[in-house]
Structures are given as structure tokens and as C-alpha cells.
JSON list of C-alpha atoms in Angstrom, two decimals:
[
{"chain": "A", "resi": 1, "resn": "UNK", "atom": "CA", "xyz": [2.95, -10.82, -14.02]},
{"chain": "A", "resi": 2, "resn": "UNK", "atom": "CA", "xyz": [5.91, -13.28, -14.36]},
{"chain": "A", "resi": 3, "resn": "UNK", "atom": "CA", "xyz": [5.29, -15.01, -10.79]},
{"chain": "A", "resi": 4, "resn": "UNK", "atom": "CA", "xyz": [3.04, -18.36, -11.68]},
{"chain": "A", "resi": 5, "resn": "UNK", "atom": "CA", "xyz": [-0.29, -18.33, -9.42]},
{"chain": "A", "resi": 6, "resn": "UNK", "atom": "CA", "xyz": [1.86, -21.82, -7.63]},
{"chain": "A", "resi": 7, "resn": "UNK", "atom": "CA", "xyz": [4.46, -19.59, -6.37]},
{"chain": "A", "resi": 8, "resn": "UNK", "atom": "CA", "xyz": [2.38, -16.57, -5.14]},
{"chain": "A", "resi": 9, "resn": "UNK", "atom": "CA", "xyz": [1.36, -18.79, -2.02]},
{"chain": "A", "resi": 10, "resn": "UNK", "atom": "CA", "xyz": [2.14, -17.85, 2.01]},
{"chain": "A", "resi": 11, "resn": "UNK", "atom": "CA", "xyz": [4.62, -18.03, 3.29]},
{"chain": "A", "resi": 12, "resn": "UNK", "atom": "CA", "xyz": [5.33, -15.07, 1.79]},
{"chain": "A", "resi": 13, "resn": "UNK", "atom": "CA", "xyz": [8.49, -13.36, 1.04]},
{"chain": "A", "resi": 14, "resn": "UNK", "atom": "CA", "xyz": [9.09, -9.34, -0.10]},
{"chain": "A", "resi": 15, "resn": "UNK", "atom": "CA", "xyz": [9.18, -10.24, -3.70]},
{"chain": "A", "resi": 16, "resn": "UNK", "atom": "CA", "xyz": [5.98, -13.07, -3.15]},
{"chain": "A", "resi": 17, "resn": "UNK", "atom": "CA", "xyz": [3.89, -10.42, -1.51]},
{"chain": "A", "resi": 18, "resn": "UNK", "atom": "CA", "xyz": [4.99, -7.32, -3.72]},
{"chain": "A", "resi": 19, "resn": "UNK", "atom": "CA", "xyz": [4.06, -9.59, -6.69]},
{"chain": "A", "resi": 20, "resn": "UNK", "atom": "CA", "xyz": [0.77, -10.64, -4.84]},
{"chain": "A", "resi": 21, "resn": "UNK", "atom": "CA", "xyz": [-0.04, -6.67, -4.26]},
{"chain": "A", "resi": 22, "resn": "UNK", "atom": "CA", "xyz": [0.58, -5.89, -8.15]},
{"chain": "A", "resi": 23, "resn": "UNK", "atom": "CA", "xyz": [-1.65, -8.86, -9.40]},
{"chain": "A", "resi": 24, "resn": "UNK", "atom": "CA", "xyz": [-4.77, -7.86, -7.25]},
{"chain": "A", "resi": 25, "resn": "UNK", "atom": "CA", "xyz": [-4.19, -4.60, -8.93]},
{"chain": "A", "resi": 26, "resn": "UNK", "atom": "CA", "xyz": [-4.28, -5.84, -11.77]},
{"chain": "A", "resi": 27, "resn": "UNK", "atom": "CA", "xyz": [-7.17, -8.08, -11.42]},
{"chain": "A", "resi": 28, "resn": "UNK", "atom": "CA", "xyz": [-9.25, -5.00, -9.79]},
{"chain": "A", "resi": 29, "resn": "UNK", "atom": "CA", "xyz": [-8.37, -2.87, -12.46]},
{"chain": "A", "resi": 30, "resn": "UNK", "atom": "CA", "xyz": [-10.29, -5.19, -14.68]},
{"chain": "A", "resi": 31, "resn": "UNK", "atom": "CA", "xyz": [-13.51, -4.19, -13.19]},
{"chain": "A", "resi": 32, "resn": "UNK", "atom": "CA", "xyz": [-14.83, -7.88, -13.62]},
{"chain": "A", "resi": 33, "resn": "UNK", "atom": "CA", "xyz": [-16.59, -9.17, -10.78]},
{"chain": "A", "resi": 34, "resn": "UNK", "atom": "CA", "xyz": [-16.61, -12.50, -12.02]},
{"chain": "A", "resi": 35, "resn": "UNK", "atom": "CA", "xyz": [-12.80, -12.12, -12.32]},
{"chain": "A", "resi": 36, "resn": "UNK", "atom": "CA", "xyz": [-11.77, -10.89, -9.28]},
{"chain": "A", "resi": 37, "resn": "UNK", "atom": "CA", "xyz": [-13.79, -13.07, -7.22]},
{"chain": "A", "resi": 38, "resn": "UNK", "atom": "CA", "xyz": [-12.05, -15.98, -8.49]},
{"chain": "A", "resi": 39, "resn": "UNK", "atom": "CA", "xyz": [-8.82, -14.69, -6.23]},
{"chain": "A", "resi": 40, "resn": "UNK", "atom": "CA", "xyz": [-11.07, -15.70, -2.74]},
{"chain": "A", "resi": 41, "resn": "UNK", "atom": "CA", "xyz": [-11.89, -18.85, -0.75]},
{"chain": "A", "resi": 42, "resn": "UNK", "atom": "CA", "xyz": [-15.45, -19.96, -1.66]},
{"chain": "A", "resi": 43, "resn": "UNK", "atom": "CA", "xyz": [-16.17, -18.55, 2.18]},
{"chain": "A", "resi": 44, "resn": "UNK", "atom": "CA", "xyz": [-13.68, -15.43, 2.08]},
{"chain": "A", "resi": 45, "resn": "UNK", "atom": "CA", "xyz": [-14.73, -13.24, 4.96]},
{"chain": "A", "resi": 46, "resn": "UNK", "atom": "CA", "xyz": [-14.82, -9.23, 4.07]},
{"chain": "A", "resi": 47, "resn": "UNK", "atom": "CA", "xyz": [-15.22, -5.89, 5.29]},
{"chain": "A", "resi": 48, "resn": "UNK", "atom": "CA", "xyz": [-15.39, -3.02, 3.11]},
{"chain": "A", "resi": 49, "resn": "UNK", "atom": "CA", "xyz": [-16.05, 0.56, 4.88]},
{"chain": "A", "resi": 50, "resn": "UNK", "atom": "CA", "xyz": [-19.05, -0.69, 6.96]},
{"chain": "A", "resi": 51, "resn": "UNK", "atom": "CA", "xyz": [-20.24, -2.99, 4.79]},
{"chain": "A", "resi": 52, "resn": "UNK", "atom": "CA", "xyz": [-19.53, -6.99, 6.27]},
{"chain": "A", "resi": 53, "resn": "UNK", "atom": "CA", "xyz": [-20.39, -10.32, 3.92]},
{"chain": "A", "resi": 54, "resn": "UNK", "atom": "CA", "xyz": [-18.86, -13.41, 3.15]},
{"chain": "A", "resi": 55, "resn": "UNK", "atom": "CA", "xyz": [-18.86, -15.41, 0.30]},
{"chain": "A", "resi": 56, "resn": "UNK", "atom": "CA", "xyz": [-18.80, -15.51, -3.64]},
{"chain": "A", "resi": 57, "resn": "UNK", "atom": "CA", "xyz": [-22.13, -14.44, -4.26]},
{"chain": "A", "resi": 58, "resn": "UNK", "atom": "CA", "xyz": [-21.69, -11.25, -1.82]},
{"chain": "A", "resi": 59, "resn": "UNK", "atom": "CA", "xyz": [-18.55, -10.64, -3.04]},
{"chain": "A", "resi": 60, "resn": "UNK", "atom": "CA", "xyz": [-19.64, -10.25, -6.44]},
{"chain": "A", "resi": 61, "resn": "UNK", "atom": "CA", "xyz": [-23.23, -8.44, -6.05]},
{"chain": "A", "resi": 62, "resn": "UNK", "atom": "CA", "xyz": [-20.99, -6.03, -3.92]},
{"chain": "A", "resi": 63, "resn": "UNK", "atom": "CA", "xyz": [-18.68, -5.61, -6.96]},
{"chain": "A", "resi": 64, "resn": "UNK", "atom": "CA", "xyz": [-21.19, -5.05, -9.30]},
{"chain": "A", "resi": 65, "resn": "UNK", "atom": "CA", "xyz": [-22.95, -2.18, -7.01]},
{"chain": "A", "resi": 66, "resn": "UNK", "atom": "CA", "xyz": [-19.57, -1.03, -6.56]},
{"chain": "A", "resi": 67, "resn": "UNK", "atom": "CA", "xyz": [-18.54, -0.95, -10.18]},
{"chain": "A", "resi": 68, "resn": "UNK", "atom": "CA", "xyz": [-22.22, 0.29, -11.34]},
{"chain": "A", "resi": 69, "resn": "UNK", "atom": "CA", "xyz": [-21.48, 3.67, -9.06]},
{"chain": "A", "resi": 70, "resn": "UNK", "atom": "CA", "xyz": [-17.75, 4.17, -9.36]},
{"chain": "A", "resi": 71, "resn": "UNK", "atom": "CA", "xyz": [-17.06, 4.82, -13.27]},
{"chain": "A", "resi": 72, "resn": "UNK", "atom": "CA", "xyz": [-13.73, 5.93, -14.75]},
{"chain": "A", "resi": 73, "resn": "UNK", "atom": "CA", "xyz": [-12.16, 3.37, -11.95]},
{"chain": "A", "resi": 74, "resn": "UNK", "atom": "CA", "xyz": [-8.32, 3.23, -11.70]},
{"chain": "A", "resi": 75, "resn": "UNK", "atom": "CA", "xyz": [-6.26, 1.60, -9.20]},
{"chain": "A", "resi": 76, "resn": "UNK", "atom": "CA", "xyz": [-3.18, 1.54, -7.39]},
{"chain": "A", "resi": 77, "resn": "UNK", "atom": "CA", "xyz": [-2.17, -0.90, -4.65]},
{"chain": "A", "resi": 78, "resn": "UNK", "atom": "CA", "xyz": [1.53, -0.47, -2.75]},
{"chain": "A", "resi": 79, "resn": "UNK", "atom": "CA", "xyz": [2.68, -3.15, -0.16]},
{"chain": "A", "resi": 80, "resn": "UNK", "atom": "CA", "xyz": [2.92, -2.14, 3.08]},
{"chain": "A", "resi": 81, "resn": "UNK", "atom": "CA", "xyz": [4.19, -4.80, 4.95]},
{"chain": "A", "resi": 82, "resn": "UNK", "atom": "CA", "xyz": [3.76, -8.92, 5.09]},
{"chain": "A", "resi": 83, "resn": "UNK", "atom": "CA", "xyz": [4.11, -11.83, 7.57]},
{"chain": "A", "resi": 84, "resn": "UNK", "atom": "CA", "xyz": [3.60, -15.26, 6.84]},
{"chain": "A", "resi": 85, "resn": "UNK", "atom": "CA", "xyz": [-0.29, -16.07, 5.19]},
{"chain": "A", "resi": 86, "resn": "UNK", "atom": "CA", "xyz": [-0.50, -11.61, 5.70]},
{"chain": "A", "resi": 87, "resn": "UNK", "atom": "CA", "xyz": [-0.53, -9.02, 3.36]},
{"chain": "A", "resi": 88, "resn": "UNK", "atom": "CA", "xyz": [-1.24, -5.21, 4.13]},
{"chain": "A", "resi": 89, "resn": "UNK", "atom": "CA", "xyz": [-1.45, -2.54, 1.62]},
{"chain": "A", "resi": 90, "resn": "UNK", "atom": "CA", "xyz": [-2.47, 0.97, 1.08]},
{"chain": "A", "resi": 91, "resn": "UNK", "atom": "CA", "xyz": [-4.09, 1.45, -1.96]},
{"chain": "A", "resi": 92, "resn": "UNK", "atom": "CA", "xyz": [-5.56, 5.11, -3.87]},
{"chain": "A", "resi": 93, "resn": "UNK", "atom": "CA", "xyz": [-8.05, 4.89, -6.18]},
{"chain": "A", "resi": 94, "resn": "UNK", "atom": "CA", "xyz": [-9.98, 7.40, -8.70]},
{"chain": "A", "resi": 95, "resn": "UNK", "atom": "CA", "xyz": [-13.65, 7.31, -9.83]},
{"chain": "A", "resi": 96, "resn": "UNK", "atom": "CA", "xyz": [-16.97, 9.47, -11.38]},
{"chain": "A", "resi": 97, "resn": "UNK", "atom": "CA", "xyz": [-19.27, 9.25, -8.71]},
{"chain": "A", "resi": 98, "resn": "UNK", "atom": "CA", "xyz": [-22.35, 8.32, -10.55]},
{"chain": "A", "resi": 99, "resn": "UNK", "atom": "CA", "xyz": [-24.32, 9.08, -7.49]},
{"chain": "A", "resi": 100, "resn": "UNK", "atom": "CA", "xyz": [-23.29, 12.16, -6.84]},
{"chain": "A", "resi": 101, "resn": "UNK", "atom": "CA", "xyz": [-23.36, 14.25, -10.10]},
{"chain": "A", "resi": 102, "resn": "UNK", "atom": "CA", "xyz": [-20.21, 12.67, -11.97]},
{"chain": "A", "resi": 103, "resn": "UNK", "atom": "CA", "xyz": [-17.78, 14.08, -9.65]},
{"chain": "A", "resi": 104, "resn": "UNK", "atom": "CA", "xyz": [-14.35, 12.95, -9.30]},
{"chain": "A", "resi": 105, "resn": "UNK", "atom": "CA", "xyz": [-13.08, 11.38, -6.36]},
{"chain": "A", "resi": 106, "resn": "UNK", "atom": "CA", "xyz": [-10.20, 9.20, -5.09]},
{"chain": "A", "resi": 107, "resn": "UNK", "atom": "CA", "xyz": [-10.03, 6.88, -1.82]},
{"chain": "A", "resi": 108, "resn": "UNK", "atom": "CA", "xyz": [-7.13, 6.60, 0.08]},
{"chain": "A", "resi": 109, "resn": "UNK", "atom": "CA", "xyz": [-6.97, 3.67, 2.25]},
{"chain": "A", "resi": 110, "resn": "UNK", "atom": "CA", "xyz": [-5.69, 0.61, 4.10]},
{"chain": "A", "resi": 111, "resn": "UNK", "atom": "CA", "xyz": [-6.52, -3.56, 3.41]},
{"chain": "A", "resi": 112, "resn": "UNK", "atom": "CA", "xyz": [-5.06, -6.15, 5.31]},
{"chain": "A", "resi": 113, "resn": "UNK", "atom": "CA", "xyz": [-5.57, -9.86, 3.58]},
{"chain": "A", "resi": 114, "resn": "UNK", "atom": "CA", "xyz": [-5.12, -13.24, 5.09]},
{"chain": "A", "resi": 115, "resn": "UNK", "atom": "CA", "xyz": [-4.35, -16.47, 2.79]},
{"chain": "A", "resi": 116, "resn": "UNK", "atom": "CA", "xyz": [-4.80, -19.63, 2.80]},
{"chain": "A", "resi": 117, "resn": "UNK", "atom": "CA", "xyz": [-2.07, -22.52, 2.06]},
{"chain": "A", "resi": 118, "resn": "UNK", "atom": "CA", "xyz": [-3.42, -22.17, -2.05]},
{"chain": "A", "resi": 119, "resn": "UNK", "atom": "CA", "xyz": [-2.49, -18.45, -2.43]},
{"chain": "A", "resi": 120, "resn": "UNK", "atom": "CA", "xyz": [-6.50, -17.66, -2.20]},
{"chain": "A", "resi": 121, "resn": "UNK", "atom": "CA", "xyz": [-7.64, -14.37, 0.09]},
{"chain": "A", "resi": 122, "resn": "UNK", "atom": "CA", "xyz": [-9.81, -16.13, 2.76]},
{"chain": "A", "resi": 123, "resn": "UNK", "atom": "CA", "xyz": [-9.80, -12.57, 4.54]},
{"chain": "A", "resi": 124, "resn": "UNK", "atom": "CA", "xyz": [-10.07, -8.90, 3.50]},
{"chain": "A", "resi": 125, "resn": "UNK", "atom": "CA", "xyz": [-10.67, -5.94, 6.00]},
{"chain": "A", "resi": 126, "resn": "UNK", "atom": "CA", "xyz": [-10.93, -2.98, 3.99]},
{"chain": "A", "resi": 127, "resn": "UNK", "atom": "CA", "xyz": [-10.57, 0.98, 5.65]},
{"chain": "A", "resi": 128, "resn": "UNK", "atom": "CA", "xyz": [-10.96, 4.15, 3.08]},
{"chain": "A", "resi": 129, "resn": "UNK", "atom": "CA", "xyz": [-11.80, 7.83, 2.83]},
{"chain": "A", "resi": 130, "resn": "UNK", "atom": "CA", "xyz": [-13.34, 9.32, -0.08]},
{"chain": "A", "resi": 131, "resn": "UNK", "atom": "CA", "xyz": [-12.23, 13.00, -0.76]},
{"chain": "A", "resi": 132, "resn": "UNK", "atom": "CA", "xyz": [-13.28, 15.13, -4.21]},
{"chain": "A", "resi": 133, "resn": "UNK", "atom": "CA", "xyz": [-10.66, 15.94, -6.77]},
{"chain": "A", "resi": 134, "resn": "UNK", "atom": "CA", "xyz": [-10.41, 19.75, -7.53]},
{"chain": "A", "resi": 135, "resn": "UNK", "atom": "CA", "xyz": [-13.34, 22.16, -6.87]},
{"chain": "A", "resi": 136, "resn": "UNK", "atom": "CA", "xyz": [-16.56, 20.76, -6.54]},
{"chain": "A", "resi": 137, "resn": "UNK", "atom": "CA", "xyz": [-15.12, 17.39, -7.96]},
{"chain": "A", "resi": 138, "resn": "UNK", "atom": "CA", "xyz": [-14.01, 18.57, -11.57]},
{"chain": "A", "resi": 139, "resn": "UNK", "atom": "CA", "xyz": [-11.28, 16.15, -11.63]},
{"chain": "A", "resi": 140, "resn": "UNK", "atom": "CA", "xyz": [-8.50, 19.07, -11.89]},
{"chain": "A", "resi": 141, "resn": "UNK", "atom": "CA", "xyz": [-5.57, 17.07, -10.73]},
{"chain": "A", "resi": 142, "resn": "UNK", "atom": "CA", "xyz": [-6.40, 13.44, -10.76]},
{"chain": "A", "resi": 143, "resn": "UNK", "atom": "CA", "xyz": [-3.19, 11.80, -11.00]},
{"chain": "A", "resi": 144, "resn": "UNK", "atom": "CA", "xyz": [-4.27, 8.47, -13.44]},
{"chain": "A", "resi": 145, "resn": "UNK", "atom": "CA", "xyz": [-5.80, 11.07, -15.96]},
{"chain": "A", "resi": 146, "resn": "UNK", "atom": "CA", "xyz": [-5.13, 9.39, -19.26]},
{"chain": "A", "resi": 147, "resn": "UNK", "atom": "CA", "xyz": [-2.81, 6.20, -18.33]},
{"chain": "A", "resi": 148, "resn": "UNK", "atom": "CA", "xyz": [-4.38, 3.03, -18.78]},
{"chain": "A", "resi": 149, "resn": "UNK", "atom": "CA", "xyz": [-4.16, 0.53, -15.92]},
{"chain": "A", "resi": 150, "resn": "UNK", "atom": "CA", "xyz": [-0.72, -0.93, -16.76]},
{"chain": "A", "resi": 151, "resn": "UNK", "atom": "CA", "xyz": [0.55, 2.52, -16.52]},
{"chain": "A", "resi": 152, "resn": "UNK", "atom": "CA", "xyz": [-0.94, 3.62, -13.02]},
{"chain": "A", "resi": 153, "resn": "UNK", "atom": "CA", "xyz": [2.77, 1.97, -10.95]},
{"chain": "A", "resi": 154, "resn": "UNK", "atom": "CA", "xyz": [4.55, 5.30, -13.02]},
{"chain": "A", "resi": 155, "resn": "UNK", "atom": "CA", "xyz": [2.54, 8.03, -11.31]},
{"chain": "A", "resi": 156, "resn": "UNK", "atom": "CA", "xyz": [4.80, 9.78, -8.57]},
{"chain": "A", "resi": 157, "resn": "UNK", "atom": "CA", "xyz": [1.88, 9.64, -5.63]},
{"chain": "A", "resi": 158, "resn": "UNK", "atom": "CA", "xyz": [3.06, 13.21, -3.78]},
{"chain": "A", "resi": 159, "resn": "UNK", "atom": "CA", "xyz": [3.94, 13.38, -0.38]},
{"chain": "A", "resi": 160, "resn": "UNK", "atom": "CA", "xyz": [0.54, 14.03, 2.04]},
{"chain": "A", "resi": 161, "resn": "UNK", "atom": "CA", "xyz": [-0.96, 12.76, -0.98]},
{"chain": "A", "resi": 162, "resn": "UNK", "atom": "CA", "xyz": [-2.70, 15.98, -1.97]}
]
């Protein structure tokens, strides 16, 4: 990203916060734990699905559960609107459901992110819905099929993002 980590701090402007959006992306796409927790406070407070922790060491056993079951991962964040320290964005995501016989899936969901004064996520709240991709979860129609994660921001995400 060309942004410097110094300028990517609340408050946050449309070009801050897109940038912000696009380098968590990023950072997720690399499927490093150890990476992405880095981008919290030491106490960031989270809630993914129904699942509530706080703090590096959750944040990163949770990653590496949730990296261990959803293979073939592939991002996409998209801003949907900022204020201030806030962030919201809905996000789509592809995987191989290793629990559940390989099959293909994408979530579709919502995040809203609080910062503090150092640019560092000190909140995530975290709402998604998994649904299969083609019959019986072949994959037929997964729409990052092939790109690598710098090319996922191309993909044309169709309207009632079917």
C-alpha cells in the first residue's frame, strides 16, 4: 500500500479508511496469525459469529483454528462507511471447508472496527453467513477462482451477490 502505517491513524478520512480497509485485506489474505495480530491493541476486544475473546493470544489461537478449517482462503474487504476512530466494512470471502467434506463456501458479512489514537484495532465485531458455492459445494462459480490475493479488488461482485 503507498499510505505509511503513521498516516493510516483516526481521524479518519475516505481515502485513510479506504486505505485502512485494503491493508487488513491484505494482511488477512496472508493467512499468518502472527501477522495479522500485530494490527490490534495488546487488549483488542472481538466478536466473531458467536465466538467473544480478547487479547493476542485469543486472537491468534482463533486464527489458527480458523485458518486450520478454512483452506483455499481468499478475501475481499469494501468500505462501507467511517467516522472518526470507526471503520465498517462488508467483506466476502471463499474457502474448502475442511470440516465438512472440502466443500466450497463463501461468507458474506459485516465488521465494524474501532481504533485507537496509533492506527491499532482495539475493537472488532464481526457478523457473517456461510452459504455453499454450486451444488453440494463443488465450487462451480466461485468468483476468486484462480486470482491470487492482489488480484481479488478486479472481480465484479454481482448484484444480490449470487
Amino acid at each position: 500500500m503507498a499510505a505509511t502505517a503513521q498516516r493510516l491513524v483516526p481521524p479518519f478520512t475516505k481515502a485513510t479508511a479506504h486505505e485502512k480497509v485494503k491493508v487488513a485485506q491484505a494482511l488477512w489474505n496472508t493467512r499468518d496469525p502472527q501477522k495479522v495480530v500485530q494490527a490490534y491493541t495488546p487488549n483488542s476486544v472481538w466478536r466473531n459469529r458467536s465466538h467473544f475473546f480478547v487479547g493476542h493470544t485469543s486472537i491468534r489461537q482463533f486464527l489458527q483454528q480458523k485458518w486450520a478449517r478454512e483452506k483455499s482462503y481468499m478475501l475481499r474487504k469494501e468500505l462501507f462507511t467511517f467516522q472518526d476512530d470507526k471503520i465498517a466494512v462488508q467483506f466476502w470471502y471463499e474457502y474448502q471447508d475442511s470440516m465438512d467434506a472440502m466443500k466450497w463456501k463463501r461468507c458474506y458479512g459485516i465488521e465494524h472496527w474501532t481504533f485507537d489514537a496509533e492506527g491499532k484495532m482495539e475493537n472488532r465485531m464481526m457478523s457473517g453467513n456461510d452459504v455453499l458455492i454450486g451444488q453440494d459445494g463443488n465450487g462451480e462459480g466461485r468468483w476468486f477462482q484462480g486470482l491470487n490475493a492482489d488480484e481479488v479488488d478486479g472481480v465484479v461482485i454481482p448484484a444480490g451477490h449470487s
